[in-house]
Amino acid sequence: MKTKVTQPTEKMLLCGKRVAECRKEMGYSQEQLIEEIMALPENNGKPRNEKQISYIESGSRTLSIEYAHLIAKVLHVNESYLLGESEYKTDSDQIKAVAQSTTNEDIACYTFMEALGYKFIDLKISPNGTKTSMHKRFKYLKINTDDTDEQILEKARDAEPVRYYIIEDPEGRRAHINLDDLIRMQQAIRDYTIFQLEQPFKRKRQIKQCIEK
């Protein structure tokens, strides 16, 4: 009796490539990745072995949603990226992409917020209306108690800065807003506006359906 061999599909090869890429970026061997997966509470003590990872990375085995979740947890990436459903490896990658593609909608959101009396402090405005904060800070900077000043400075040089915004309310008080929070606010404004604008059309469809009945 011949053993049935699963032929790799384009999706399986993509998933395998991404798992291998993310694993190597974290500096894990296949064996170390398995050890980390088995230590996760979500694994519920289920036995794993490095052959499974090897088959997945070579495209010989389909990456399941369950396995993608566990691998993503260990490698600090999005499981949707490993499954080939998204081009963004992390949430930060997605936020950066959104921030770099300012549209008329984004400009309108800024204008709306400013119309409510909230000012954005120290913005760099490009000719096309794009507004970018001049303020940066480190989102993650792991410092140990025994680090020397030189080691801390070295970590700061290698760390990735993120932008934040300073806003001033109508009473003159100031506060910080992270870039990802601002993007969520813009998305909420957009979604609510579309929802309200669609209501008359929804009612027309409902009336039409009632008449046709």
PDB file of C-alpha atoms in Angstrom:
ATOM      1  CA  MET A   1       0.000   0.000   0.000  1.00  0.00           C
ATOM      2  CA  LYS A   2       1.489   3.303  -1.095  1.00  0.00           C
ATOM      3  CA  THR A   3       1.729   6.188   1.352  1.00  0.00           C
ATOM      4  CA  LYS A   4      -0.224   9.216   0.212  1.00  0.00           C
ATOM      5  CA  VAL A   5       2.045  12.226  -0.123  1.00  0.00           C
ATOM      6  CA  THR A   6       0.531  15.690   0.301  1.00  0.00           C
ATOM      7  CA  GLN A   7       1.735  18.034  -2.413  1.00  0.00           C
ATOM      8  CA  PRO A   8       2.575  21.509  -1.052  1.00  0.00           C
ATOM      9  CA  THR A   9       0.270  24.270  -2.202  1.00  0.00           C
ATOM     10  CA  GLU A  10       1.257  27.906  -2.645  1.00  0.00           C
ATOM     11  CA  LYS A  11      -0.507  28.751   0.645  1.00  0.00           C
ATOM     12  CA  MET A  12       1.271  25.967   2.560  1.00  0.00           C
ATOM     13  CA  LEU A  13       4.643  27.107   1.226  1.00  0.00           C
ATOM     14  CA  LEU A  14       3.902  30.724   2.188  1.00  0.00           C
ATOM     15  CA  CYS A  15       2.877  29.742   5.721  1.00  0.00           C
ATOM     16  CA  GLY A  16       5.944  27.567   6.110  1.00  0.00           C
ATOM     17  CA  LYS A  17       8.233  30.316   4.892  1.00  0.00           C
ATOM     18  CA  ARG A  18       6.752  32.804   7.343  1.00  0.00           C
ATOM     19  CA  VAL A  19       7.004  30.439  10.306  1.00  0.00           C
ATOM     20  CA  ALA A  20      10.670  29.734   9.513  1.00  0.00           C
ATOM     21  CA  GLU A  21      11.398  33.439   8.984  1.00  0.00           C
ATOM     22  CA  CYS A  22       9.816  34.497  12.299  1.00  0.00           C
ATOM     23  CA  ARG A  23      11.440  31.617  14.198  1.00  0.00           C
ATOM     24  CA  LYS A  24      14.905  32.549  12.949  1.00  0.00           C
ATOM     25  CA  GLU A  25      14.335  36.222  13.723  1.00  0.00           C
ATOM     26  CA  MET A  26      13.690  35.242  17.355  1.00  0.00           C
ATOM     27  CA  GLY A  27      16.831  33.102  17.366  1.00  0.00           C
ATOM     28  CA  TYR A  28      15.016  29.822  18.069  1.00  0.00           C
ATOM     29  CA  SER A  29      15.888  26.410  16.700  1.00  0.00           C
ATOM     30  CA  GLN A  30      12.954  24.165  15.800  1.00  0.00           C
ATOM     31  CA  GLU A  31      13.541  22.231  19.018  1.00  0.00           C
ATOM     32  CA  GLN A  32      13.559  25.413  21.121  1.00  0.00           C
ATOM     33  CA  LEU A  33      10.343  26.611  19.471  1.00  0.00           C
ATOM     34  CA  ILE A  34       8.641  23.333  20.377  1.00  0.00           C
ATOM     35  CA  GLU A  35       9.842  23.639  23.994  1.00  0.00           C
ATOM     36  CA  GLU A  36       8.351  27.148  24.224  1.00  0.00           C
ATOM     37  CA  ILE A  37       5.066  25.997  22.659  1.00  0.00           C
ATOM     38  CA  MET A  38       4.745  23.070  25.067  1.00  0.00           C
ATOM     39  CA  ALA A  39       5.316  25.432  28.010  1.00  0.00           C
ATOM     40  CA  LEU A  40       2.315  27.574  27.026  1.00  0.00           C
ATOM     41  CA  PRO A  41      -0.830  27.124  29.181  1.00  0.00           C
ATOM     42  CA  GLU A  42      -2.896  27.237  25.962  1.00  0.00           C
ATOM     43  CA  ASN A  43      -1.171  24.046  24.770  1.00  0.00           C
ATOM     44  CA  ASN A  44      -2.872  22.127  27.596  1.00  0.00           C
ATOM     45  CA  GLY A  45       0.021  19.676  27.902  1.00  0.00           C
ATOM     46  CA  LYS A  46      -0.418  18.388  24.351  1.00  0.00           C
ATOM     47  CA  PRO A  47       2.734  16.586  23.082  1.00  0.00           C
ATOM     48  CA  ARG A  48       4.593  18.284  20.229  1.00  0.00           C
ATOM     49  CA  ASN A  49       7.771  17.509  18.326  1.00  0.00           C
ATOM     50  CA  GLU A  50      10.129  19.376  16.031  1.00  0.00           C
ATOM     51  CA  LYS A  51       9.188  17.180  13.052  1.00  0.00           C
ATOM     52  CA  GLN A  52       5.832  18.947  13.015  1.00  0.00           C
ATOM     53  CA  ILE A  53       7.570  22.316  12.692  1.00  0.00           C
ATOM     54  CA  SER A  54       9.895  20.907  10.048  1.00  0.00           C
ATOM     55  CA  TYR A  55       6.932  19.659   7.962  1.00  0.00           C
ATOM     56  CA  ILE A  56       5.126  22.990   8.321  1.00  0.00           C
ATOM     57  CA  GLU A  57       8.183  25.033   7.340  1.00  0.00           C
ATOM     58  CA  SER A  58       8.853  22.868   4.295  1.00  0.00           C
ATOM     59  CA  GLY A  59       5.237  23.223   3.166  1.00  0.00           C
ATOM     60  CA  SER A  60       4.554  19.488   3.587  1.00  0.00           C
ATOM     61  CA  ARG A  61       1.962  20.032   6.293  1.00  0.00           C
ATOM     62  CA  THR A  62      -0.907  22.520   6.600  1.00  0.00           C
ATOM     63  CA  LEU A  63      -0.555  25.046   9.409  1.00  0.00           C
ATOM     64  CA  SER A  64      -3.692  24.739  11.540  1.00  0.00           C
ATOM     65  CA  ILE A  65      -5.324  27.704  13.257  1.00  0.00           C
ATOM     66  CA  GLU A  66      -4.560  26.114  16.641  1.00  0.00           C
ATOM     67  CA  TYR A  67      -0.870  25.670  15.851  1.00  0.00           C
ATOM     68  CA  ALA A  68      -0.632  29.147  14.297  1.00  0.00           C
ATOM     69  CA  HIS A  69      -2.028  30.640  17.520  1.00  0.00           C
ATOM     70  CA  LEU A  70       0.586  28.864  19.651  1.00  0.00           C
ATOM     71  CA  ILE A  71       3.494  29.698  17.346  1.00  0.00           C
ATOM     72  CA  ALA A  72       2.379  33.334  17.094  1.00  0.00           C
ATOM     73  CA  LYS A  73       2.207  33.538  20.895  1.00  0.00           C
ATOM     74  CA  VAL A  74       5.807  32.375  21.255  1.00  0.00           C
ATOM     75  CA  LEU A  75       7.204  34.443  18.365  1.00  0.00           C
ATOM     76  CA  HIS A  76       5.210  37.618  19.215  1.00  0.00           C
ATOM     77  CA  VAL A  77       3.636  37.948  15.778  1.00  0.00           C
ATOM     78  CA  ASN A  78       0.075  37.911  14.459  1.00  0.00           C
ATOM     79  CA  GLU A  79      -1.333  34.463  13.753  1.00  0.00           C
ATOM     80  CA  SER A  80      -3.106  35.935  10.694  1.00  0.00           C
ATOM     81  CA  TYR A  81       0.352  36.707   9.267  1.00  0.00           C
ATOM     82  CA  LEU A  82       1.542  33.130   9.778  1.00  0.00           C
ATOM     83  CA  LEU A  83      -1.662  31.828   8.167  1.00  0.00           C
ATOM     84  CA  GLY A  84      -1.086  34.008   5.092  1.00  0.00           C
ATOM     85  CA  GLU A  85      -4.224  36.054   5.752  1.00  0.00           C
ATOM     86  CA  SER A  86      -2.436  39.341   6.455  1.00  0.00           C
ATOM     87  CA  GLU A  87       0.683  41.109   5.240  1.00  0.00           C
ATOM     88  CA  TYR A  88       1.323  42.639   8.677  1.00  0.00           C
ATOM     89  CA  LYS A  89       3.640  40.634  10.898  1.00  0.00           C
ATOM     90  CA  THR A  90       2.736  42.597  14.028  1.00  0.00           C
ATOM     91  CA  ASP A  91       0.139  45.153  15.109  1.00  0.00           C
ATOM     92  CA  SER A  92       2.898  47.773  15.051  1.00  0.00           C
ATOM     93  CA  ASP A  93       3.567  47.019  11.377  1.00  0.00           C
ATOM     94  CA  GLN A  94      -0.107  47.576  10.576  1.00  0.00           C
ATOM     95  CA  ILE A  95      -0.251  50.838  12.540  1.00  0.00           C
ATOM     96  CA  LYS A  96       2.847  52.128  10.727  1.00  0.00           C
ATOM     97  CA  ALA A  97       1.347  51.266   7.349  1.00  0.00           C
ATOM     98  CA  VAL A  98      -1.870  53.114   8.188  1.00  0.00           C
ATOM     99  CA  ALA A  99       0.054  56.104   9.518  1.00  0.00           C
ATOM    100  CA  GLN A 100       2.136  56.328   6.344  1.00  0.00           C
ATOM    101  CA  SER A 101      -0.898  56.326   4.048  1.00  0.00           C
ATOM    102  CA  THR A 102      -2.698  59.477   5.114  1.00  0.00           C
ATOM    103  CA  THR A 103      -5.869  60.078   3.106  1.00  0.00           C
ATOM    104  CA  ASN A 104      -8.492  62.785   2.842  1.00  0.00           C
ATOM    105  CA  GLU A 105     -10.436  60.886   5.517  1.00  0.00           C
ATOM    106  CA  ASP A 106      -7.527  61.258   7.962  1.00  0.00           C
ATOM    107  CA  ILE A 107      -7.226  64.977   7.254  1.00  0.00           C
ATOM    108  CA  ALA A 108     -10.990  65.374   7.761  1.00  0.00           C
ATOM    109  CA  CYS A 109     -10.732  63.604  11.142  1.00  0.00           C
ATOM    110  CA  TYR A 110      -8.019  65.999  12.291  1.00  0.00           C
ATOM    111  CA  THR A 111     -10.154  68.938  11.162  1.00  0.00           C
ATOM    112  CA  PHE A 112     -13.185  67.562  13.018  1.00  0.00           C
ATOM    113  CA  MET A 113     -11.219  67.121  16.260  1.00  0.00           C
ATOM    114  CA  GLU A 114      -9.800  70.619  15.979  1.00  0.00           C
ATOM    115  CA  ALA A 115     -13.304  71.987  15.326  1.00  0.00           C
ATOM    116  CA  LEU A 116     -14.295  70.536  18.719  1.00  0.00           C
ATOM    117  CA  GLY A 117     -11.594  72.692  20.300  1.00  0.00           C
ATOM    118  CA  TYR A 118      -8.792  70.138  20.628  1.00  0.00           C
ATOM    119  CA  LYS A 119      -5.432  71.360  19.309  1.00  0.00           C
ATOM    120  CA  PHE A 120      -2.574  69.152  18.176  1.00  0.00           C
ATOM    121  CA  ILE A 121       0.736  70.568  19.391  1.00  0.00           C
ATOM    122  CA  ASP A 122       3.947  70.576  17.314  1.00  0.00           C
ATOM    123  CA  LEU A 123       2.658  68.951  14.134  1.00  0.00           C
ATOM    124  CA  LYS A 124       4.663  68.822  10.944  1.00  0.00           C
ATOM    125  CA  ILE A 125       2.304  69.562   8.042  1.00  0.00           C
ATOM    126  CA  SER A 126       3.309  68.472   4.534  1.00  0.00           C
ATOM    127  CA  PRO A 127       2.127  70.193   1.309  1.00  0.00           C
ATOM    128  CA  ASN A 128      -0.599  67.550   0.796  1.00  0.00           C
ATOM    129  CA  GLY A 129      -2.035  68.163   4.262  1.00  0.00           C
ATOM    130  CA  THR A 130      -0.465  65.197   6.015  1.00  0.00           C
ATOM    131  CA  LYS A 131       0.043  65.913   9.718  1.00  0.00           C
ATOM    132  CA  THR A 132       2.836  64.145  11.591  1.00  0.00           C
ATOM    133  CA  SER A 133       3.775  64.423  15.239  1.00  0.00           C
ATOM    134  CA  MET A 134       7.284  65.663  16.012  1.00  0.00           C
ATOM    135  CA  HIS A 135       7.336  63.717  19.304  1.00  0.00           C
ATOM    136  CA  LYS A 136       8.814  60.254  19.704  1.00  0.00           C
ATOM    137  CA  ARG A 137       9.439  57.903  22.585  1.00  0.00           C
ATOM    138  CA  PHE A 138      10.277  54.253  23.164  1.00  0.00           C
ATOM    139  CA  LYS A 139       7.322  51.905  23.483  1.00  0.00           C
ATOM    140  CA  TYR A 140       9.468  49.051  24.768  1.00  0.00           C
ATOM    141  CA  LEU A 141      12.893  49.568  26.316  1.00  0.00           C
ATOM    142  CA  LYS A 142      13.930  46.702  28.578  1.00  0.00           C
ATOM    143  CA  ILE A 143      16.434  47.958  31.157  1.00  0.00           C
ATOM    144  CA  ASN A 144      17.958  45.747  33.830  1.00  0.00           C
ATOM    145  CA  THR A 145      18.852  47.062  37.283  1.00  0.00           C
ATOM    146  CA  ASP A 146      22.531  46.223  36.734  1.00  0.00           C
ATOM    147  CA  ASP A 147      22.785  47.956  33.324  1.00  0.00           C
ATOM    148  CA  THR A 148      25.445  50.623  33.062  1.00  0.00           C
ATOM    149  CA  ASP A 149      24.756  54.042  31.527  1.00  0.00           C
ATOM    150  CA  GLU A 150      26.598  52.937  28.385  1.00  0.00           C
ATOM    151  CA  GLN A 151      24.439  49.781  28.086  1.00  0.00           C
ATOM    152  CA  ILE A 152      21.251  51.802  28.519  1.00  0.00           C
ATOM    153  CA  LEU A 153      22.346  54.250  25.817  1.00  0.00           C
ATOM    154  CA  GLU A 154      23.205  51.330  23.519  1.00  0.00           C
ATOM    155  CA  LYS A 155      19.734  49.819  24.049  1.00  0.00           C
ATOM    156  CA  ALA A 156      18.137  53.211  23.374  1.00  0.00           C
ATOM    157  CA  ARG A 157      20.040  53.507  20.091  1.00  0.00           C
ATOM    158  CA  ASP A 158      18.828  50.068  18.976  1.00  0.00           C
ATOM    159  CA  ALA A 159      15.248  50.491  20.221  1.00  0.00           C
ATOM    160  CA  GLU A 160      12.521  51.467  17.787  1.00  0.00           C
ATOM    161  CA  PRO A 161      10.869  54.810  18.611  1.00  0.00           C
ATOM    162  CA  VAL A 162       7.114  55.335  18.238  1.00  0.00           C
ATOM    163  CA  ARG A 163       5.278  58.591  17.682  1.00  0.00           C
ATOM    164  CA  TYR A 164       2.844  60.107  20.129  1.00  0.00           C
ATOM    165  CA  TYR A 165       0.714  63.234  19.948  1.00  0.00           C
ATOM    166  CA  ILE A 166       0.301  66.093  22.403  1.00  0.00           C
ATOM    167  CA  ILE A 167      -3.235  67.484  22.431  1.00  0.00           C
ATOM    168  CA  GLU A 168      -4.606  70.511  24.197  1.00  0.00           C
ATOM    169  CA  ASP A 169      -8.269  70.704  25.227  1.00  0.00           C
ATOM    170  CA  PRO A 170     -10.466  73.863  25.211  1.00  0.00           C
ATOM    171  CA  GLU A 171      -9.404  74.582  28.811  1.00  0.00           C
ATOM    172  CA  GLY A 172      -5.714  74.575  27.922  1.00  0.00           C
ATOM    173  CA  ARG A 173      -4.895  71.224  29.546  1.00  0.00           C
ATOM    174  CA  ARG A 174      -2.458  68.971  27.713  1.00  0.00           C
ATOM    175  CA  ALA A 175      -2.216  65.187  27.423  1.00  0.00           C
ATOM    176  CA  HIS A 176      -0.421  62.529  25.360  1.00  0.00           C
ATOM    177  CA  ILE A 177      -2.136  60.227  22.833  1.00  0.00           C
ATOM    178  CA  ASN A 178      -0.338  57.281  21.247  1.00  0.00           C
ATOM    179  CA  LEU A 179      -0.425  56.946  17.482  1.00  0.00           C
ATOM    180  CA  ASP A 180      -2.388  53.680  17.629  1.00  0.00           C
ATOM    181  CA  ASP A 181      -5.012  55.311  19.895  1.00  0.00           C
ATOM    182  CA  LEU A 182      -5.376  58.203  17.468  1.00  0.00           C
ATOM    183  CA  ILE A 183      -5.842  55.794  14.551  1.00  0.00           C
ATOM    184  CA  ARG A 184      -8.569  53.954  16.498  1.00  0.00           C
ATOM    185  CA  MET A 185     -10.314  57.292  17.132  1.00  0.00           C
ATOM    186  CA  GLN A 186     -10.187  58.128  13.430  1.00  0.00           C
ATOM    187  CA  GLN A 187     -11.574  54.685  12.554  1.00  0.00           C
ATOM    188  CA  ALA A 188     -14.394  55.100  15.097  1.00  0.00           C
ATOM    189  CA  ILE A 189     -15.337  58.498  13.622  1.00  0.00           C
ATOM    190  CA  ARG A 190     -15.300  57.049  10.112  1.00  0.00           C
ATOM    191  CA  ASP A 191     -17.350  53.952  11.031  1.00  0.00           C
ATOM    192  CA  TYR A 192     -19.984  55.924  12.945  1.00  0.00           C
ATOM    193  CA  THR A 193     -20.332  58.478  10.142  1.00  0.00           C
ATOM    194  CA  ILE A 194     -20.810  55.748   7.528  1.00  0.00           C
ATOM    195  CA  PHE A 195     -23.303  53.965   9.810  1.00  0.00           C
ATOM    196  CA  GLN A 196     -25.439  57.114  10.160  1.00  0.00           C
ATOM    197  CA  LEU A 197     -25.262  57.982   6.461  1.00  0.00           C
ATOM    198  CA  GLU A 198     -26.368  54.468   5.512  1.00  0.00           C
ATOM    199  CA  GLN A 199     -29.525  54.557   7.674  1.00  0.00           C
ATOM    200  CA  PRO A 200     -31.780  56.354   5.109  1.00  0.00           C
ATOM    201  CA  PHE A 201     -30.720  53.864   2.422  1.00  0.00           C
ATOM    202  CA  LYS A 202     -31.351  50.969   4.794  1.00  0.00           C
ATOM    203  CA  ARG A 203     -34.882  52.248   5.482  1.00  0.00           C
ATOM    204  CA  LYS A 204     -35.521  52.637   1.747  1.00  0.00           C
ATOM    205  CA  ARG A 205     -34.467  49.028   1.180  1.00  0.00           C
ATOM    206  CA  GLN A 206     -36.745  47.855   3.976  1.00  0.00           C
ATOM    207  CA  ILE A 207     -39.708  49.789   2.559  1.00  0.00           C
ATOM    208  CA  LYS A 208     -39.027  48.411  -0.907  1.00  0.00           C
ATOM    209  CA  GLN A 209     -38.912  44.858   0.437  1.00  0.00           C
ATOM    210  CA  CYS A 210     -42.236  45.370   2.276  1.00  0.00           C
ATOM    211  CA  ILE A 211     -43.902  46.713  -0.901  1.00  0.00           C
ATOM    212  CA  GLU A 212     -42.596  43.795  -2.977  1.00  0.00           C
ATOM    213  CA  LYS A 213     -44.026  41.335  -0.493  1.00  0.00           C
TER     214      LYS A 213
END
